[in-house]
XYZ file of C-alpha atoms in Angstrom:
638
model
C -11.532 9.859 -13.458
C -11.630 6.205 -14.440
C -10.566 5.383 -10.893
C -13.448 7.476 -9.698
C -15.937 5.577 -11.850
C -14.563 2.387 -10.352
C -15.423 3.544 -6.854
C -17.557 0.470 -6.298
C -14.442 -1.683 -6.265
C -13.224 0.288 -3.232
C -16.300 -0.363 -1.125
C -16.342 -2.848 1.728
C -18.593 -5.287 -0.078
C -16.405 -5.248 -3.179
C -13.376 -6.109 -1.072
C -15.230 -9.038 0.453
C -16.376 -10.115 -2.992
C -12.791 -10.000 -4.254
C -11.840 -12.448 -1.515
C -14.806 -14.637 -2.346
C -13.914 -14.655 -6.032
C -10.148 -14.967 -6.003
C -9.559 -17.555 -3.294
C -9.850 -21.176 -4.481
C -12.605 -22.456 -2.209
C -11.962 -26.162 -2.547
C -8.364 -25.663 -1.491
C -8.365 -22.875 1.079
C -11.983 -22.193 2.012
C -13.492 -18.705 2.013
C -10.440 -17.436 3.950
C -11.161 -14.386 6.073
C -14.866 -14.237 5.507
C -15.867 -17.800 6.203
C -13.150 -18.382 8.776
C -14.653 -18.586 12.233
C -12.814 -16.829 15.052
C -12.836 -17.821 18.670
C -10.178 -20.525 18.705
C -7.485 -20.460 21.382
C -7.208 -18.331 24.493
C -7.819 -14.610 24.673
C -5.130 -12.324 23.293
C -6.746 -9.117 24.509
C -9.985 -7.790 25.919
C -11.832 -4.693 24.773
C -14.368 -3.515 27.352
C -14.522 -7.088 28.608
C -15.008 -8.698 25.176
C -12.286 -11.282 24.495
C -10.387 -11.349 21.187
C -9.102 -14.873 20.549
C -5.726 -16.085 19.312
C -7.440 -17.339 16.162
C -8.853 -13.890 15.398
C -5.451 -12.318 15.997
C -3.721 -14.836 13.724
C -6.263 -14.148 10.976
C -5.767 -10.381 11.302
C -1.976 -10.757 11.271
C -2.118 -13.078 8.267
C -4.218 -10.534 6.381
C -1.680 -7.797 7.199
C 1.209 -10.006 6.041
C -0.537 -10.901 2.794
C -1.235 -7.231 2.041
C 2.427 -6.365 2.593
C 3.621 -9.267 0.444
C 1.227 -8.303 -2.344
C 2.588 -4.754 -2.228
C 6.122 -6.116 -2.730
C 9.481 -4.835 -1.538
C 9.085 -6.277 1.963
C 11.832 -8.140 3.798
C 11.154 -11.163 5.980
C 11.897 -9.305 9.215
C 9.067 -6.839 8.559
C 6.549 -9.667 8.188
C 7.167 -10.815 11.756
C 7.996 -7.467 13.348
C 6.316 -6.236 16.538
C 5.172 -3.149 14.603
C 3.078 -5.276 12.235
C 1.665 -7.247 15.154
C 0.666 -4.040 16.935
C -1.007 -2.901 13.716
C -3.019 -6.130 13.530
C -3.987 -5.815 17.189
C -5.028 -2.179 16.741
C -7.235 -3.187 13.816
C -9.001 -5.726 16.046
C -9.419 -3.153 18.824
C -10.895 -0.608 16.393
C -13.278 -3.201 14.993
C -14.564 -4.158 18.442
C -14.950 -0.526 19.524
C -16.978 0.282 16.409
C -19.182 -2.777 16.872
C -19.817 -1.838 20.506
C -20.686 1.723 19.512
C -23.111 0.408 16.898
C -24.792 -1.871 19.435
C -24.929 0.836 22.123
C -26.663 3.175 19.683
C -28.989 0.486 18.290
C -27.608 0.692 14.779
C -29.294 -1.974 12.648
C -28.908 -3.240 9.116
C -32.209 -3.691 7.258
C -32.852 -7.224 6.040
C -33.299 -5.992 2.474
C -29.821 -4.420 2.457
C -28.355 -7.702 3.687
C -30.224 -9.609 0.976
C -29.052 -7.179 -1.700
C -25.407 -7.520 -0.684
C -25.508 -11.320 -0.600
C -27.344 -11.574 -3.912
C -24.598 -9.592 -5.655
C -21.824 -12.067 -4.741
C -20.869 -14.010 -7.877
C -20.237 -17.348 -6.161
C -23.818 -17.388 -4.922
C -25.227 -16.931 -8.435
C -26.297 -19.232 -11.250
C -26.775 -17.823 -14.745
C -26.197 -14.325 -13.407
C -28.885 -14.552 -10.707
C -28.788 -15.331 -6.990
C -29.475 -18.991 -6.195
C -30.608 -19.957 -2.690
C -29.522 -23.552 -3.204
C -26.095 -22.466 -4.478
C -25.770 -20.100 -1.511
C -26.491 -22.855 0.988
C -24.287 -25.329 -0.883
C -21.226 -23.042 -0.857
C -21.619 -22.251 2.842
C -22.262 -25.885 3.730
C -19.077 -26.912 1.937
C -17.192 -24.579 4.287
C -18.899 -25.854 7.429
C -20.951 -22.705 7.850
C -24.658 -22.001 8.104
C -26.433 -19.062 6.440
C -27.217 -17.681 9.892
C -23.522 -17.611 10.838
C -22.491 -15.991 7.570
C -25.280 -13.409 7.716
C -24.459 -12.515 11.322
C -20.878 -11.698 10.409
C -21.873 -9.892 7.226
C -24.432 -7.831 9.142
C -21.756 -6.845 11.680
C -19.365 -5.711 8.979
C -22.086 -3.739 7.220
C -22.543 -1.889 10.500
C -18.849 -1.048 10.454
C -19.126 0.202 6.894
C -22.130 2.356 7.755
C -20.346 3.878 10.754
C -17.224 4.684 8.772
C -19.132 6.104 5.806
C -21.240 8.296 8.091
C -18.029 10.054 9.124
C -15.831 9.888 6.036
C -18.431 10.655 3.355
C -20.367 13.433 5.096
C -17.428 15.779 5.623
C -18.013 19.209 4.111
C -15.461 21.616 2.651
C -16.521 25.304 2.757
C -16.253 27.135 -0.557
C -13.887 29.696 0.996
C -11.560 26.917 2.188
C -11.633 25.289 -1.232
C -10.841 28.601 -2.943
C -7.959 29.266 -0.551
C -6.555 25.789 -1.131
C -6.755 26.074 -4.924
C -5.130 29.502 -4.936
C -2.276 28.225 -2.800
C -1.884 24.770 -4.319
C -1.951 26.017 -7.904
C 0.184 29.067 -7.233
C 2.735 29.830 -9.975
C 6.053 31.397 -9.011
C 8.849 32.751 -11.211
C 11.963 31.229 -9.638
C 15.706 31.385 -10.289
C 18.590 30.068 -8.166
C 22.262 30.647 -7.422
C 24.309 27.974 -5.662
C 27.375 28.312 -3.466
C 28.949 24.857 -3.647
C 31.011 23.555 -0.744
C 33.820 22.533 -3.124
C 34.769 26.171 -3.710
C 35.511 26.532 0.015
C 37.734 23.452 0.398
C 40.860 25.526 -0.204
C 40.010 27.661 2.819
C 39.773 24.693 5.205
C 42.666 24.144 7.633
C 42.409 21.134 9.949
C 44.173 21.003 13.311
C 47.087 18.566 13.451
C 45.260 16.235 15.835
C 41.765 16.618 14.308
C 41.774 13.213 12.614
C 42.946 11.381 15.737
C 40.420 13.173 17.953
C 37.574 12.270 15.596
C 38.699 8.637 15.512
C 38.793 8.425 19.303
C 35.464 10.216 19.723
C 33.565 8.032 17.224
C 34.803 4.461 17.723
C 31.503 2.901 16.668
C 31.914 4.297 13.152
C 35.060 2.233 12.695
C 34.068 -0.862 14.606
C 33.753 -4.149 12.767
C 30.940 -6.058 14.459
C 31.335 -9.622 15.579
C 30.940 -11.902 12.564
C 30.328 -15.608 12.150
C 30.673 -18.159 9.392
C 27.919 -20.741 9.418
C 26.385 -23.880 8.020
C 22.622 -23.850 7.652
C 19.551 -25.713 6.435
C 16.279 -24.306 5.130
C 12.977 -26.148 5.123
C 10.613 -24.225 2.852
C 7.102 -24.842 1.627
C 8.235 -23.626 -1.816
C 10.934 -26.315 -1.920
C 8.410 -28.981 -1.017
C 6.036 -27.786 -3.743
C 8.500 -28.771 -6.464
C 8.309 -32.398 -5.331
C 4.514 -32.516 -5.057
C 2.580 -34.588 -7.577
C -0.864 -33.398 -8.622
C -3.097 -36.251 -9.767
C -5.618 -35.932 -12.613
C -8.494 -36.823 -10.285
C -7.486 -33.964 -7.969
C -7.672 -31.550 -10.875
C -11.075 -32.861 -11.961
C -12.441 -32.652 -8.418
C -11.271 -29.066 -7.896
C -12.547 -28.046 -11.338
C -15.987 -29.573 -10.705
C -16.381 -28.180 -7.195
C -19.508 -25.953 -7.140
C -17.688 -23.298 -5.157
C -15.188 -22.905 -8.001
C -17.593 -22.595 -10.919
C -17.694 -18.812 -10.995
C -13.920 -18.791 -11.410
C -14.164 -20.641 -14.716
C -16.830 -18.361 -16.164
C -15.195 -15.233 -17.466
C -17.074 -11.970 -17.124
C -18.475 -10.111 -20.090
C -16.138 -7.202 -20.863
C -17.106 -4.010 -22.659
C -15.049 -1.214 -24.103
C -16.542 2.238 -24.087
C -15.611 5.828 -24.670
C -17.326 8.855 -23.214
C -17.459 12.620 -23.049
C -17.972 14.045 -19.575
C -19.473 17.458 -18.887
C -19.027 18.174 -15.183
C -21.542 20.064 -13.057
C -20.043 22.829 -10.845
C -20.756 22.693 -7.124
C -23.839 24.685 -6.257
C -25.017 24.833 -9.874
C -28.546 26.169 -10.275
C -31.270 24.095 -11.988
C -30.925 26.361 -15.019
C -27.172 25.733 -15.187
C -27.676 21.986 -14.876
C -30.265 22.033 -17.645
C -27.922 24.032 -19.878
C -25.117 21.484 -19.390
C -27.519 18.625 -20.085
C -28.722 20.308 -23.290
C -25.125 20.706 -24.441
C -24.552 16.987 -23.800
C -27.690 16.210 -25.826
C -26.406 18.336 -28.707
C -23.091 16.453 -28.651
C -24.975 13.144 -28.679
C -26.995 14.111 -31.757
C -23.872 15.336 -33.531
C -21.888 12.159 -32.787
C -24.736 9.832 -33.749
C -24.618 11.492 -37.151
C -20.801 11.529 -37.313
C -19.402 8.789 -35.008
C -15.980 9.072 -36.656
C -15.597 12.458 -34.934
C -15.966 11.062 -31.396
C -12.258 11.017 -30.452
C -11.625 14.517 -31.775
C -14.706 15.940 -30.042
C -13.814 14.195 -26.762
C -10.348 15.758 -26.748
C -11.923 19.207 -26.986
C -15.167 18.860 -25.029
C -14.614 16.176 -22.357
C -13.795 17.375 -18.850
C -12.518 13.980 -17.734
C -8.754 14.562 -17.283
C -8.088 10.828 -17.306
C -9.620 9.974 -20.685
C -10.053 13.176 -22.699
C -6.543 12.984 -24.133
C -7.301 9.385 -25.178
C -10.343 10.429 -27.167
C -12.585 9.445 -24.254
C -11.514 5.782 -24.361
C -11.964 3.950 -21.041
C -10.685 0.555 -22.182
C -12.351 -2.769 -21.345
C -14.140 -3.242 -18.022
C -16.568 -5.716 -16.433
C -19.721 -5.258 -14.403
C -19.117 -3.915 -10.922
C -16.283 -1.558 -11.812
C -18.070 1.618 -12.906
C -20.534 3.801 -11.057
C -24.020 2.167 -11.390
C -25.829 4.600 -13.771
C -22.839 4.601 -16.126
C -22.524 0.811 -16.010
C -26.252 0.279 -16.572
C -26.141 2.403 -19.702
C -23.028 0.703 -21.104
C -24.303 -2.849 -20.641
C -27.649 -1.992 -22.236
C -25.997 -1.000 -25.530
C -24.907 -3.028 -28.518
C -21.545 -2.476 -30.175
C -21.419 0.947 -31.844
C -24.544 2.284 -30.117
C -24.734 5.542 -28.148
C -26.365 6.540 -24.881
C -26.787 9.853 -23.182
C -26.928 12.176 -21.548
C -26.325 9.801 -18.586
C -26.156 11.560 -15.229
C -23.742 10.399 -12.491
C -22.109 12.074 -9.511
C -19.447 13.302 -11.928
C -21.787 15.071 -14.351
C -23.413 14.223 -17.707
C -21.912 11.595 -20.020
C -22.262 10.880 -23.715
C -21.307 7.210 -24.140
C -20.522 4.878 -27.032
C -19.768 1.154 -26.728
C -16.905 0.340 -29.107
C -16.306 -3.370 -28.448
C -17.730 -6.353 -26.546
C -16.001 -9.497 -25.282
C -18.631 -12.090 -24.445
C -18.348 -14.203 -21.289
C -16.535 -17.495 -21.848
C -16.518 -20.688 -19.773
C -12.962 -21.950 -19.367
C -12.303 -25.656 -19.938
C -10.372 -27.916 -17.571
C -7.463 -27.883 -20.005
C -7.351 -24.076 -19.951
C -7.247 -23.828 -16.149
C -5.034 -26.866 -15.503
C -1.818 -24.809 -15.032
C -3.562 -22.525 -12.545
C -5.225 -25.373 -10.651
C -2.032 -27.407 -10.612
C -0.124 -24.551 -9.002
C -2.868 -24.002 -6.417
C -3.139 -27.663 -5.462
C 0.634 -27.985 -5.360
C 0.903 -25.007 -2.986
C -1.848 -26.368 -0.776
C -0.334 -29.845 -0.555
C 3.117 -28.377 0.028
C 1.716 -26.239 2.838
C 0.187 -29.322 4.445
C 3.420 -31.274 4.044
C 5.410 -28.357 5.458
C 3.204 -28.286 8.558
C 3.683 -32.032 9.016
C 7.466 -31.955 8.542
C 8.172 -28.743 10.447
C 7.703 -30.341 13.863
C 9.877 -33.328 12.972
C 12.551 -31.029 11.522
C 12.531 -28.855 14.649
C 12.815 -31.879 16.933
C 15.649 -33.524 14.994
C 17.697 -30.304 14.807
C 17.332 -29.979 18.582
C 18.005 -33.606 19.478
C 20.986 -33.938 17.096
C 22.392 -30.548 18.108
C 25.988 -31.418 17.225
C 25.388 -31.536 13.466
C 22.923 -30.525 10.777
C 23.682 -33.569 8.654
C 21.095 -35.914 10.269
C 18.328 -33.422 9.446
C 19.758 -32.893 5.964
C 19.743 -36.652 5.326
C 16.237 -37.235 6.662
C 14.604 -34.381 4.770
C 16.798 -34.574 1.637
C 18.248 -31.113 2.147
C 21.662 -29.661 1.318
C 23.813 -28.144 4.044
C 24.685 -24.638 2.823
C 27.335 -22.190 4.033
C 27.546 -18.438 4.540
C 30.191 -16.111 5.956
C 30.441 -12.546 7.199
C 27.126 -12.734 9.075
C 26.978 -9.929 11.655
C 24.491 -8.433 14.061
C 24.258 -5.469 11.708
C 22.531 -7.417 8.916
C 19.677 -5.278 7.568
C 18.270 -7.467 4.798
C 17.693 -11.124 3.996
C 16.920 -13.976 6.355
C 19.965 -13.192 8.530
C 18.340 -9.915 9.582
C 15.626 -11.827 11.455
C 15.994 -10.790 15.136
C 15.348 -14.263 16.564
C 17.820 -15.891 14.201
C 20.463 -13.264 15.005
C 19.901 -13.764 18.721
C 20.345 -17.519 18.330
C 23.443 -17.275 16.102
C 25.298 -15.060 18.563
C 24.252 -16.917 21.720
C 26.944 -18.554 23.853
C 25.391 -22.003 23.416
C 25.741 -21.812 19.646
C 29.169 -20.110 19.499
C 30.910 -21.608 22.539
C 29.277 -25.029 22.667
C 29.029 -25.464 18.867
C 25.346 -26.436 18.954
C 22.696 -26.028 16.296
C 20.378 -23.077 16.586
C 16.730 -23.978 17.073
C 14.666 -24.174 13.890
C 13.359 -20.627 13.490
C 10.515 -19.448 11.257
C 12.034 -16.400 9.550
C 9.081 -15.945 7.186
C 5.753 -17.695 6.623
C 6.566 -21.187 5.330
C 10.345 -20.886 5.819
C 12.312 -22.557 8.656
C 16.048 -22.046 9.151
C 18.461 -23.942 11.417
C 22.164 -23.074 11.555
C 25.423 -23.743 13.370
C 28.515 -21.539 13.709
C 31.764 -22.842 12.209
C 33.922 -19.768 12.859
C 33.594 -16.700 15.081
C 35.438 -13.398 14.606
C 35.309 -11.025 17.574
C 34.388 -7.371 17.158
C 37.357 -5.063 16.509
C 38.284 -1.494 15.591
C 39.790 -0.703 12.214
C 43.316 0.733 12.699
C 43.636 4.525 12.570
C 46.131 4.255 9.719
C 43.521 2.479 7.611
C 40.749 5.016 8.108
C 42.724 8.273 8.484
C 42.386 9.370 4.808
C 38.602 8.976 4.831
C 38.332 10.820 8.161
C 40.428 13.702 6.841
C 38.265 13.993 3.723
C 35.081 13.908 5.786
C 36.279 16.642 8.169
C 37.366 18.878 5.301
C 33.996 18.474 3.583
C 32.152 19.213 6.827
C 34.102 22.421 7.415
C 33.689 23.462 3.772
C 29.918 22.984 4.159
C 29.980 25.224 7.247
C 31.852 27.927 5.337
C 29.397 27.623 2.409
C 26.428 27.981 4.751
C 27.935 31.002 6.504
C 28.723 32.685 3.191
C 25.264 31.861 1.851
C 23.482 33.263 4.891
C 25.507 36.485 4.695
C 24.745 36.812 0.998
C 21.036 36.190 1.673
C 20.946 39.022 4.226
C 22.479 41.367 1.660
C 19.924 40.408 -0.993
C 17.011 40.800 1.417
C 18.375 44.231 2.314
C 18.257 45.218 -1.357
C 21.957 44.889 -2.158
C 22.560 42.792 -5.283
C 25.809 41.034 -6.148
C 26.824 40.923 -9.832
C 29.254 38.109 -9.020
C 26.361 35.721 -8.370
C 25.449 33.455 -11.283
C 21.671 33.058 -11.411
C 19.935 30.296 -13.328
C 17.323 31.042 -15.950
C 13.936 31.979 -14.537
C 11.333 29.196 -14.423
C 7.569 29.419 -13.888
C 6.702 26.691 -11.408
C 3.843 25.288 -9.382
C 4.645 23.091 -6.395
C 3.692 19.989 -8.365
C 5.809 20.996 -11.365
C 8.771 21.780 -9.119
C 8.806 18.351 -7.507
C 7.919 16.540 -10.740
C 10.788 18.340 -12.462
C 13.241 16.938 -9.938
C 13.946 20.172 -8.057
C 15.163 19.358 -4.542
C 13.187 20.402 -1.486
C 16.128 22.695 -0.619
C 14.937 24.835 -3.549
C 11.182 24.260 -3.546
C 10.546 24.835 0.158
C 12.207 28.272 0.411
C 10.840 29.310 -2.995
C 7.281 28.907 -1.758
C 7.982 30.624 1.559
C 8.875 33.961 -0.039
C 6.364 36.624 1.015
C 4.272 37.650 -2.008
C 4.026 41.197 -0.634
C 7.741 41.847 -1.140
C 9.008 41.033 -4.631
C 11.568 40.283 -5.754
C 11.909 38.102 -2.679
C 14.839 35.992 -1.600
C 15.235 32.832 0.455
C 17.875 30.191 0.901
C 18.738 26.824 2.396
C 21.599 24.387 2.815
C 21.662 21.566 0.294
C 22.135 17.868 1.099
C 25.471 18.035 -0.778
C 26.833 20.615 1.682
C 26.370 23.760 -0.385
C 23.933 26.647 -0.018
C 21.268 27.610 -2.555
C 19.914 31.148 -2.922
C 16.386 31.405 -4.334
C 14.937 34.479 -6.067
C 11.191 34.892 -6.705
C 10.107 37.737 -8.996
C 6.429 36.929 -9.718
C 3.612 35.110 -7.908
C 0.289 34.218 -9.548
C -2.503 32.629 -7.464
C -3.900 29.314 -8.613
C -7.141 29.276 -10.587
C -10.385 28.481 -8.804
C -12.693 28.289 -11.834
C -11.517 25.042 -13.497
C -14.322 22.615 -12.729
C -12.333 19.386 -13.111
C -9.494 20.618 -10.886
C -11.976 22.031 -8.404
C -13.858 18.741 -8.243
C -10.642 16.790 -7.732
C -9.475 19.152 -4.978
C -12.855 19.045 -3.267
C -12.802 15.246 -3.343
C -9.297 15.138 -1.863
C -10.056 17.668 0.867
C -13.338 15.968 1.699
C -11.504 12.664 2.039
C -8.860 14.281 4.242
C -11.516 15.928 6.428
C -13.373 12.627 6.648
C -10.257 10.677 7.558
C -9.480 13.238 10.228
C -12.994 12.944 11.636
C -12.626 9.160 11.715
C -9.298 9.403 13.560
C -10.797 11.765 16.144
C -13.807 9.489 16.564
C -11.616 6.419 17.140
C -9.422 8.351 19.577
C -12.524 9.320 21.568
C -13.740 5.707 21.670
C -10.315 4.478 22.791
C -10.123 7.113 25.514
C -13.309 5.772 27.099
C -12.532 2.082 26.521
C -10.788 -0.437 28.746
C -8.241 -2.289 26.629
C -6.274 -5.119 28.220
C -3.543 -7.116 26.474
C -3.873 -10.596 27.981
C -1.128 -12.376 26.034
C 1.794 -10.031 25.302
C 3.825 -12.816 23.697
C 1.843 -12.454 20.457
C 3.409 -9.020 19.985
C 6.889 -10.496 19.748
C 8.546 -11.657 16.530
C 7.469 -14.939 14.939
C 7.954 -17.671 17.501
C 10.151 -20.633 16.802
C 8.216 -23.276 14.989
């Protein structure tokens, strides 16, 4: 529920504001939002409107940054054609939506534009919008208010279009009831497993089975061509360590007007609440009754505030905070739904408010702590600023040195040492590099292609300098090449024999399991089967409890009209699991919190589906031409 209250942070404007707040203006500018597209030739055309190389690079950079922030991404993914297609599709969708808005005369009222701009922290002084500050920040980025407002107005159109589809979807009550009954269904389940190991003794392989398998599957036993190499890396991160940040640079960045909001911490408040939800379709009398109950709780807690946590655990219908005594933790302005936030920030520590009505229901609120806003000193932000300036200077230095590095590696193609000497790098070595590399820098397709080219292997030349990830160049040369070969049959025969025996045992287990399942479904039980203890499970509990899909899927396919019912499936380990269901209870439809959550999820799913259909219809009628297909290839050589 706390995530629901923080819905504002998921809106388009909040996302823009996050960029405006978190990016150090003096160092990088306003990034996406203040960056002006249009540079370079056209990459594609959408109904005749050209999308520039600059716009494509910005979109791709945003995609790469999102993936890096999510973590667990290898370098090859950051330059893959799939990611480039995704960036291009985002640009196509944006242009199609803008064209639709223009064709249907969709406009953004001036007052809405003013309201959105006035809420951006960097345009405020003392908590209020400042026209002079607004113009100053934009001017520092080489942008006029008219340019900024034109782009903001366009993106507000996009938001309005998307919200008109995704937020107006409607879920019929009958559909919601059916979903809740099915999703919350409880089944009494027990299992019996026929493991493949018990059938191994019945397996008899043909005398030539191992040899035939070996000859039929040579690729399984092939050792790919491998190379040993020397290599150099030129990385922005390496350069950052050698960068000196001067005191005057720190003072300048700290004093920059565009950075001031970063040094002023937001006021944080801690609150706890009790939520009484309002059922869908509630009558005015029902709503009034719920509100009166909230008022009674408020009066009781004002007289006995020490009882708040205990009362919240019993009365609150917020599944996210009720168990915590209603505690929502600390939060700043702009994170909660507006009526809730307005009430919280109007209270002093220890004071109550309520009943406060939001889209979620009626709230009884108490503020339990307040952290006042604090202006950070230069000394306090020096580590942060130093790191930012160092990264920015290293990025500039990397751009300057990358061309020289690339040229020297190419011109002195017989050795990496000249480049190592000039750029103070160490020649490193690696071995066992193959075309099958799946992770690390050696999995980069362009680098693999270069390493295994005839010019590099036969002529002993350096590879070109290749950008394997943003800010990372690699150049290499092959010192030893080992041709592809097959492992000898004698070496792999034991593993082949074991594999074939396990495969045949799995077949026997499946056949026995299917026969046993037919008997059970025909009403013939087998006392030799060992059934597990019966468990009452919902789908969510089954998966959360670690039950494999081989059990869960058949268990919830058993026909509720014929109980006990039986089903079965092969397991990933090669066995066969029999599933018995003796009871089925439909999920409840009268729990307001669960119903609200399900309705929200289904509404979102319906809305997303409507948006996908809408975009598909626009694309079907549009003329989309890719002008420069090279941008869809992996990262080019630097």
